[in-house]
C-alpha cells in the first residue's frame, strides 16, 4: 500500500469525491493528496475526468447546470464546499489557466492589474506588472508595449500573459488545463520551461494529454481512466515502474 501524504504535506486533499453531470457520472470516489510546491500532472485518455477533477479545485464546476458532487476537497485542511467558504477568495488563492489563451480585451498592463484592482488588493501596480511578467518569462518581450492590446500578442505570448495574470493574484495554487494544446512546438517549449521555473514557488496542477510533457515537467503524476483514479505517484515511478496494469498499458500505448 502506498504511503499517503500527511495533511501537513498536502495543500489539497480530495476525499471520496464523485461528480455527476445530470445523470452521467464523471468521477468515482476519487481520493488524492496534492503536495505543496510541486508540479502534479493529471494524465489519461480523452473523457477520463481529468478536467472535471481539475475544475473541482476552485469550484469552476459550480457554473455547470445540473451538477452534483459528493465527498469533499480540503484546501489547507478546510473544506472548500463549506457553506461559509468564500468562493471569490478561493479563486484568488487557486488560480486557473485555460486550454485556449483568453486574455482580456484590454492592454497588457491592465490584464495584469485588473484582478487585484477589482478585489481591492492592488498596490504598486507598476511593480506588480513587472514582477508578474518577469515570472512568466514575458517581460523582455513586452516591456516597451505595455499599453498595447493583449490581443495583439502571439498565441504563446497570450498564454504566458494569462499565467502572469494568475501570478498577479498571488495564488498558492495554479491550475493549468491543457495549457499547450493550442500552441506550436516552440511556444509549448517556452510554457514547459516556465512551469519548470515556477516549480517550488507555487503548487501547480497540469492536465495534459501529452505523456512526454507530463514526464518532462511534473514531480508527481496521476493517471485516470473512466473517471477513476487508477494510480498516482512520483513521475519517474509512474513512467518506469507503474504498479497497475492499466497504467502500464496506457504508458506503453496499448490503449488511450
mmCIF file of C-alpha atoms in Angstrom:
data_model
loop_
_atom_site.group_PDB
_atom_site.id
_atom_site.type_symbol
_atom_site.label_atom_id
_atom_site.label_comp_id
_atom_site.label_asym_id
_atom_site.label_seq_id
_atom_site.Cartn_x
_atom_site.Cartn_y
_atom_site.Cartn_z
ATOM 1 C CA UNK A 1 0.000 0.000 0.000
ATOM 2 C CA UNK A 2 1.279 3.441 -0.931
ATOM 3 C CA UNK A 3 2.155 5.705 1.963
ATOM 4 C CA UNK A 4 -0.293 8.577 1.959
ATOM 5 C CA UNK A 5 0.933 12.099 2.364
ATOM 6 C CA UNK A 6 0.092 13.729 5.655
ATOM 7 C CA UNK A 7 -2.290 16.651 5.775
ATOM 8 C CA UNK A 8 0.662 18.831 6.688
ATOM 9 C CA UNK A 9 2.378 17.956 3.388
ATOM 10 C CA UNK A 10 -0.803 18.202 1.290
ATOM 11 C CA UNK A 11 -2.139 21.616 0.350
ATOM 12 C CA UNK A 12 -5.196 19.995 -1.280
ATOM 13 C CA UNK A 13 -6.846 16.773 -0.180
ATOM 14 C CA UNK A 14 -9.569 15.021 -2.190
ATOM 15 C CA UNK A 15 -11.812 12.704 -0.174
ATOM 16 C CA UNK A 16 -14.200 10.209 -1.794
ATOM 17 C CA UNK A 17 -15.113 12.741 -4.486
ATOM 18 C CA UNK A 18 -17.773 11.782 -7.011
ATOM 19 C CA UNK A 19 -19.105 14.148 -9.679
ATOM 20 C CA UNK A 20 -22.259 13.948 -11.760
ATOM 21 C CA UNK A 21 -23.347 15.971 -14.788
ATOM 22 C CA UNK A 22 -27.071 15.298 -14.556
ATOM 23 C CA UNK A 23 -27.365 11.514 -14.638
ATOM 24 C CA UNK A 24 -23.892 10.987 -16.078
ATOM 25 C CA UNK A 25 -21.199 10.232 -13.529
ATOM 26 C CA UNK A 26 -17.817 11.764 -14.405
ATOM 27 C CA UNK A 27 -15.759 10.984 -11.269
ATOM 28 C CA UNK A 28 -15.916 7.960 -8.985
ATOM 29 C CA UNK A 29 -14.775 8.150 -5.347
ATOM 30 C CA UNK A 30 -11.514 9.973 -6.038
ATOM 31 C CA UNK A 31 -9.019 10.181 -3.164
ATOM 32 C CA UNK A 32 -5.866 12.218 -3.701
ATOM 33 C CA UNK A 33 -3.362 14.386 -1.849
ATOM 34 C CA UNK A 34 -1.733 17.276 -3.725
ATOM 35 C CA UNK A 35 1.676 18.119 -2.329
ATOM 36 C CA UNK A 36 2.519 21.788 -1.869
ATOM 37 C CA UNK A 37 5.095 23.475 -4.118
ATOM 38 C CA UNK A 38 5.210 20.519 -6.508
ATOM 39 C CA UNK A 39 4.071 20.069 -10.112
ATOM 40 C CA UNK A 40 1.380 17.396 -10.394
ATOM 41 C CA UNK A 41 0.336 16.180 -13.854
ATOM 42 C CA UNK A 42 -3.024 14.520 -14.432
ATOM 43 C CA UNK A 43 -2.959 12.207 -17.439
ATOM 44 C CA UNK A 44 -5.351 9.794 -19.098
ATOM 45 C CA UNK A 45 -7.327 9.316 -22.310
ATOM 46 C CA UNK A 46 -9.866 11.852 -23.534
ATOM 47 C CA UNK A 47 -13.035 11.931 -21.453
ATOM 48 C CA UNK A 48 -11.491 10.230 -18.424
ATOM 49 C CA UNK A 49 -12.343 13.029 -15.980
ATOM 50 C CA UNK A 50 -9.051 14.947 -15.897
ATOM 51 C CA UNK A 51 -10.510 18.398 -16.496
ATOM 52 C CA UNK A 52 -13.588 17.631 -14.406
ATOM 53 C CA UNK A 53 -11.331 16.911 -11.437
ATOM 54 C CA UNK A 54 -9.162 19.967 -12.069
ATOM 55 C CA UNK A 55 -12.180 22.282 -12.153
ATOM 56 C CA UNK A 56 -13.336 20.995 -8.778
ATOM 57 C CA UNK A 57 -10.333 22.509 -7.001
ATOM 58 C CA UNK A 58 -11.514 26.116 -7.457
ATOM 59 C CA UNK A 59 -15.192 25.228 -7.823
ATOM 60 C CA UNK A 60 -15.398 26.128 -11.501
ATOM 61 C CA UNK A 61 -17.810 23.210 -11.890
ATOM 62 C CA UNK A 62 -20.322 25.199 -9.824
ATOM 63 C CA UNK A 63 -21.024 27.133 -13.025
ATOM 64 C CA UNK A 64 -22.208 23.996 -14.856
ATOM 65 C CA UNK A 65 -26.003 23.321 -14.793
ATOM 66 C CA UNK A 66 -27.316 20.137 -13.140
ATOM 67 C CA UNK A 67 -24.027 19.345 -11.442
ATOM 68 C CA UNK A 68 -23.886 17.254 -8.294
ATOM 69 C CA UNK A 69 -20.933 16.343 -6.116
ATOM 70 C CA UNK A 70 -20.436 14.071 -3.143
ATOM 71 C CA UNK A 71 -17.334 13.771 -0.990
ATOM 72 C CA UNK A 72 -15.059 16.668 -0.172
ATOM 73 C CA UNK A 73 -11.970 18.651 -1.103
ATOM 74 C CA UNK A 74 -9.927 20.327 1.611
ATOM 75 C CA UNK A 75 -7.673 23.302 0.927
ATOM 76 C CA UNK A 76 -5.234 23.871 3.763
ATOM 77 C CA UNK A 77 -7.284 21.425 5.853
ATOM 78 C CA UNK A 78 -10.587 23.290 5.356
ATOM 79 C CA UNK A 79 -13.465 22.141 3.146
ATOM 80 C CA UNK A 80 -13.886 24.259 0.023
ATOM 81 C CA UNK A 81 -17.568 23.244 -0.023
ATOM 82 C CA UNK A 82 -18.341 24.568 3.447
ATOM 83 C CA UNK A 83 -21.416 26.870 3.327
ATOM 84 C CA UNK A 84 -19.291 29.742 4.629
ATOM 85 C CA UNK A 85 -16.495 29.179 2.103
ATOM 86 C CA UNK A 86 -15.611 32.380 0.233
ATOM 87 C CA UNK A 87 -15.527 31.301 -3.429
ATOM 88 C CA UNK A 88 -14.016 34.599 -4.592
ATOM 89 C CA UNK A 89 -11.166 34.207 -2.104
ATOM 90 C CA UNK A 90 -10.770 30.551 -3.086
ATOM 91 C CA UNK A 91 -10.313 31.509 -6.743
ATOM 92 C CA UNK A 92 -7.746 34.139 -5.769
ATOM 93 C CA UNK A 93 -5.756 31.501 -3.929
ATOM 94 C CA UNK A 94 -6.279 28.813 -6.573
ATOM 95 C CA UNK A 95 -5.820 30.443 -9.979
ATOM 96 C CA UNK A 96 -6.522 28.874 -13.356
ATOM 97 C CA UNK A 97 -5.060 28.933 -16.857
ATOM 98 C CA UNK A 98 -7.365 27.546 -19.535
ATOM 99 C CA UNK A 99 -6.796 25.423 -22.623
ATOM 100 C CA UNK A 100 -7.005 28.320 -25.067
ATOM 101 C CA UNK A 101 -5.363 31.659 -24.231
ATOM 102 C CA UNK A 102 -8.063 34.050 -23.017
ATOM 103 C CA UNK A 103 -6.537 37.460 -22.307
ATOM 104 C CA UNK A 104 -8.948 40.267 -21.539
ATOM 105 C CA UNK A 105 -9.554 42.679 -24.456
ATOM 106 C CA UNK A 106 -7.500 45.264 -22.596
ATOM 107 C CA UNK A 107 -3.903 46.433 -22.580
ATOM 108 C CA UNK A 108 -1.156 44.093 -21.444
ATOM 109 C CA UNK A 109 -0.734 46.290 -18.372
ATOM 110 C CA UNK A 110 -4.424 46.204 -17.465
ATOM 111 C CA UNK A 111 -4.599 42.446 -17.916
ATOM 112 C CA UNK A 112 -2.181 42.127 -15.004
ATOM 113 C CA UNK A 113 -3.706 44.779 -12.746
ATOM 114 C CA UNK A 114 -7.387 44.026 -13.371
ATOM 115 C CA UNK A 115 -7.794 41.162 -10.873
ATOM 116 C CA UNK A 116 -6.002 42.847 -7.950
ATOM 117 C CA UNK A 117 -7.853 46.091 -8.738
ATOM 118 C CA UNK A 118 -11.361 44.619 -8.567
ATOM 119 C CA UNK A 119 -10.504 42.653 -5.424
ATOM 120 C CA UNK A 120 -9.092 45.725 -3.706
ATOM 121 C CA UNK A 121 -5.609 44.290 -3.318
ATOM 122 C CA UNK A 122 -3.754 46.377 -5.902
ATOM 123 C CA UNK A 123 -0.632 48.068 -4.544
ATOM 124 C CA UNK A 124 2.358 49.329 -6.522
ATOM 125 C CA UNK A 125 0.837 48.418 -9.917
ATOM 126 C CA UNK A 126 3.989 49.137 -11.922
ATOM 127 C CA UNK A 127 5.984 46.809 -9.715
ATOM 128 C CA UNK A 128 3.264 44.148 -9.848
ATOM 129 C CA UNK A 129 3.149 44.245 -13.650
ATOM 130 C CA UNK A 130 6.922 43.969 -13.992
ATOM 131 C CA UNK A 131 7.322 41.195 -11.435
ATOM 132 C CA UNK A 132 4.405 39.140 -12.773
ATOM 133 C CA UNK A 133 5.595 39.405 -16.370
ATOM 134 C CA UNK A 134 9.146 38.531 -15.347
ATOM 135 C CA UNK A 135 7.939 35.428 -13.530
ATOM 136 C CA UNK A 136 6.014 34.468 -16.655
ATOM 137 C CA UNK A 137 9.143 34.992 -18.793
ATOM 138 C CA UNK A 138 7.366 37.669 -20.840
ATOM 139 C CA UNK A 139 8.745 40.974 -19.545
ATOM 140 C CA UNK A 140 11.611 41.354 -22.013
ATOM 141 C CA UNK A 141 9.249 40.807 -24.945
ATOM 142 C CA UNK A 142 6.554 43.298 -23.922
ATOM 143 C CA UNK A 143 8.133 45.863 -21.581
ATOM 144 C CA UNK A 144 8.080 48.538 -24.297
ATOM 145 C CA UNK A 145 4.484 47.880 -25.346
ATOM 146 C CA UNK A 146 2.540 47.536 -22.101
ATOM 147 C CA UNK A 147 -0.208 49.838 -23.385
ATOM 148 C CA UNK A 148 -0.793 47.663 -26.466
ATOM 149 C CA UNK A 149 -3.784 45.344 -26.605
ATOM 150 C CA UNK A 150 -3.118 41.871 -25.231
ATOM 151 C CA UNK A 151 -4.980 40.543 -28.269
ATOM 152 C CA UNK A 152 -2.061 41.679 -30.458
ATOM 153 C CA UNK A 153 0.258 39.144 -28.831
ATOM 154 C CA UNK A 154 1.017 35.758 -30.361
ATOM 155 C CA UNK A 155 -0.792 32.702 -29.001
ATOM 156 C CA UNK A 156 2.182 31.632 -26.909
ATOM 157 C CA UNK A 157 2.655 35.141 -25.536
ATOM 158 C CA UNK A 158 -1.044 35.347 -24.718
ATOM 159 C CA UNK A 159 -0.825 32.116 -22.731
ATOM 160 C CA UNK A 160 2.186 33.366 -20.794
ATOM 161 C CA UNK A 161 0.266 36.591 -20.155
ATOM 162 C CA UNK A 162 -2.586 34.508 -18.732
ATOM 163 C CA UNK A 163 -0.077 32.795 -16.447
ATOM 164 C CA UNK A 164 1.264 36.217 -15.416
ATOM 165 C CA UNK A 165 -2.317 37.333 -14.771
ATOM 166 C CA UNK A 166 -2.792 34.360 -12.449
ATOM 167 C CA UNK A 167 0.528 35.062 -10.714
ATOM 168 C CA UNK A 168 -0.510 38.690 -10.109
ATOM 169 C CA UNK A 169 -3.223 37.450 -7.750
ATOM 170 C CA UNK A 170 -0.502 35.926 -5.540
ATOM 171 C CA UNK A 171 -2.045 32.437 -5.525
ATOM 172 C CA UNK A 172 -0.916 29.350 -3.660
ATOM 173 C CA UNK A 173 -2.030 27.027 -6.460
ATOM 174 C CA UNK A 174 -2.124 27.401 -10.260
ATOM 175 C CA UNK A 175 -4.362 25.049 -12.238
ATOM 176 C CA UNK A 176 -3.475 24.526 -15.902
ATOM 177 C CA UNK A 177 -5.965 22.782 -18.182
ATOM 178 C CA UNK A 178 -4.124 21.593 -21.310
ATOM 179 C CA UNK A 179 -2.229 24.931 -21.451
ATOM 180 C CA UNK A 180 -0.206 23.971 -24.533
ATOM 181 C CA UNK A 181 -2.806 22.211 -26.674
ATOM 182 C CA UNK A 182 -3.435 25.297 -28.837
ATOM 183 C CA UNK A 183 0.239 26.246 -29.171
ATOM 184 C CA UNK A 184 3.017 25.479 -31.635
ATOM 185 C CA UNK A 185 6.059 23.422 -30.512
ATOM 186 C CA UNK A 186 8.221 26.473 -29.827
ATOM 187 C CA UNK A 187 5.579 28.127 -27.647
ATOM 188 C CA UNK A 188 4.922 24.796 -25.934
ATOM 189 C CA UNK A 189 8.609 24.537 -25.023
ATOM 190 C CA UNK A 190 8.510 28.016 -23.508
ATOM 191 C CA UNK A 191 5.471 27.156 -21.378
ATOM 192 C CA UNK A 192 7.153 23.945 -20.228
ATOM 193 C CA UNK A 193 10.306 25.873 -19.307
ATOM 194 C CA UNK A 194 8.142 28.354 -17.425
ATOM 195 C CA UNK A 195 6.447 25.590 -15.435
ATOM 196 C CA UNK A 196 9.887 24.269 -14.520
ATOM 197 C CA UNK A 197 10.980 27.735 -13.370
ATOM 198 C CA UNK A 198 7.829 28.170 -11.263
ATOM 199 C CA UNK A 199 8.325 24.812 -9.555
ATOM 200 C CA UNK A 200 8.904 25.354 -5.854
ATOM 201 C CA UNK A 201 7.229 28.765 -5.852
ATOM 202 C CA UNK A 202 3.694 27.556 -6.499
ATOM 203 C CA UNK A 203 1.720 24.350 -6.335
ATOM 204 C CA UNK A 204 0.938 23.569 -9.981
ATOM 205 C CA UNK A 205 -1.592 21.074 -11.316
ATOM 206 C CA UNK A 206 -1.497 20.479 -15.041
ATOM 207 C CA UNK A 207 -3.925 18.403 -17.073
ATOM 208 C CA UNK A 208 -2.262 17.142 -20.231
ATOM 209 C CA UNK A 209 -2.921 14.539 -22.891
ATOM 210 C CA UNK A 210 0.800 14.629 -23.709
ATOM 211 C CA UNK A 211 2.584 11.960 -21.682
ATOM 212 C CA UNK A 212 6.015 13.215 -22.733
ATOM 213 C CA UNK A 213 5.073 16.640 -21.415
ATOM 214 C CA UNK A 214 3.947 15.155 -18.101
ATOM 215 C CA UNK A 215 7.241 13.290 -17.830
ATOM 216 C CA UNK A 216 9.235 16.448 -18.563
ATOM 217 C CA UNK A 217 7.557 18.942 -16.241
ATOM 218 C CA UNK A 218 5.964 17.120 -13.313
ATOM 219 C CA UNK A 219 7.148 15.768 -9.981
ATOM 220 C CA UNK A 220 4.022 13.676 -9.442
ATOM 221 C CA UNK A 221 1.733 12.027 -11.992
ATOM 222 C CA UNK A 222 -1.896 10.980 -11.559
ATOM 223 C CA UNK A 223 -3.374 8.504 -14.055
ATOM 224 C CA UNK A 224 -7.144 8.491 -14.548
ATOM 225 C CA UNK A 225 -9.353 6.213 -16.613
ATOM 226 C CA UNK A 226 -13.143 6.341 -16.986
ATOM 227 C CA UNK A 227 -13.493 8.746 -14.063
ATOM 228 C CA UNK A 228 -11.491 6.544 -11.721
ATOM 229 C CA UNK A 229 -8.119 7.459 -10.264
ATOM 230 C CA UNK A 230 -6.101 4.372 -11.155
ATOM 231 C CA UNK A 231 -2.702 5.313 -9.769
ATOM 232 C CA UNK A 232 -0.635 8.240 -8.535
ATOM 233 C CA UNK A 233 2.978 8.587 -7.510
ATOM 234 C CA UNK A 234 6.335 10.070 -8.377
ATOM 235 C CA UNK A 235 6.501 10.747 -12.097
ATOM 236 C CA UNK A 236 9.643 8.659 -12.550
ATOM 237 C CA UNK A 237 7.908 5.689 -10.890
ATOM 238 C CA UNK A 238 4.683 6.039 -12.876
ATOM 239 C CA UNK A 239 6.575 6.085 -16.181
ATOM 240 C CA UNK A 240 9.137 3.402 -15.380
ATOM 241 C CA UNK A 241 7.620 1.033 -12.801
ATOM 242 C CA UNK A 242 3.839 1.559 -12.631
ATOM 243 C CA UNK A 243 2.040 -0.615 -10.103
ATOM 244 C CA UNK A 244 -1.210 -1.005 -12.050
ATOM 245 C CA UNK A 245 -1.583 -2.890 -15.320
ATOM 246 C CA UNK A 246 -3.930 -0.216 -16.714
ATOM 247 C CA UNK A 247 -1.265 2.421 -16.100
ATOM 248 C CA UNK A 248 1.385 0.346 -17.860
ATOM 249 C CA UNK A 249 -0.943 -0.310 -20.799
ATOM 250 C CA UNK A 250 -1.600 3.412 -21.186
ATOM 251 C CA UNK A 251 2.029 4.454 -20.805
ATOM 252 C CA UNK A 252 3.143 1.878 -23.379
ATOM 253 C CA UNK A 253 0.447 2.893 -25.874
ATOM 254 C CA UNK A 254 -1.689 -0.231 -25.704
ATOM 255 C CA UNK A 255 -4.819 1.887 -25.322
ATOM 256 C CA UNK A 256 -5.871 5.527 -24.968
#
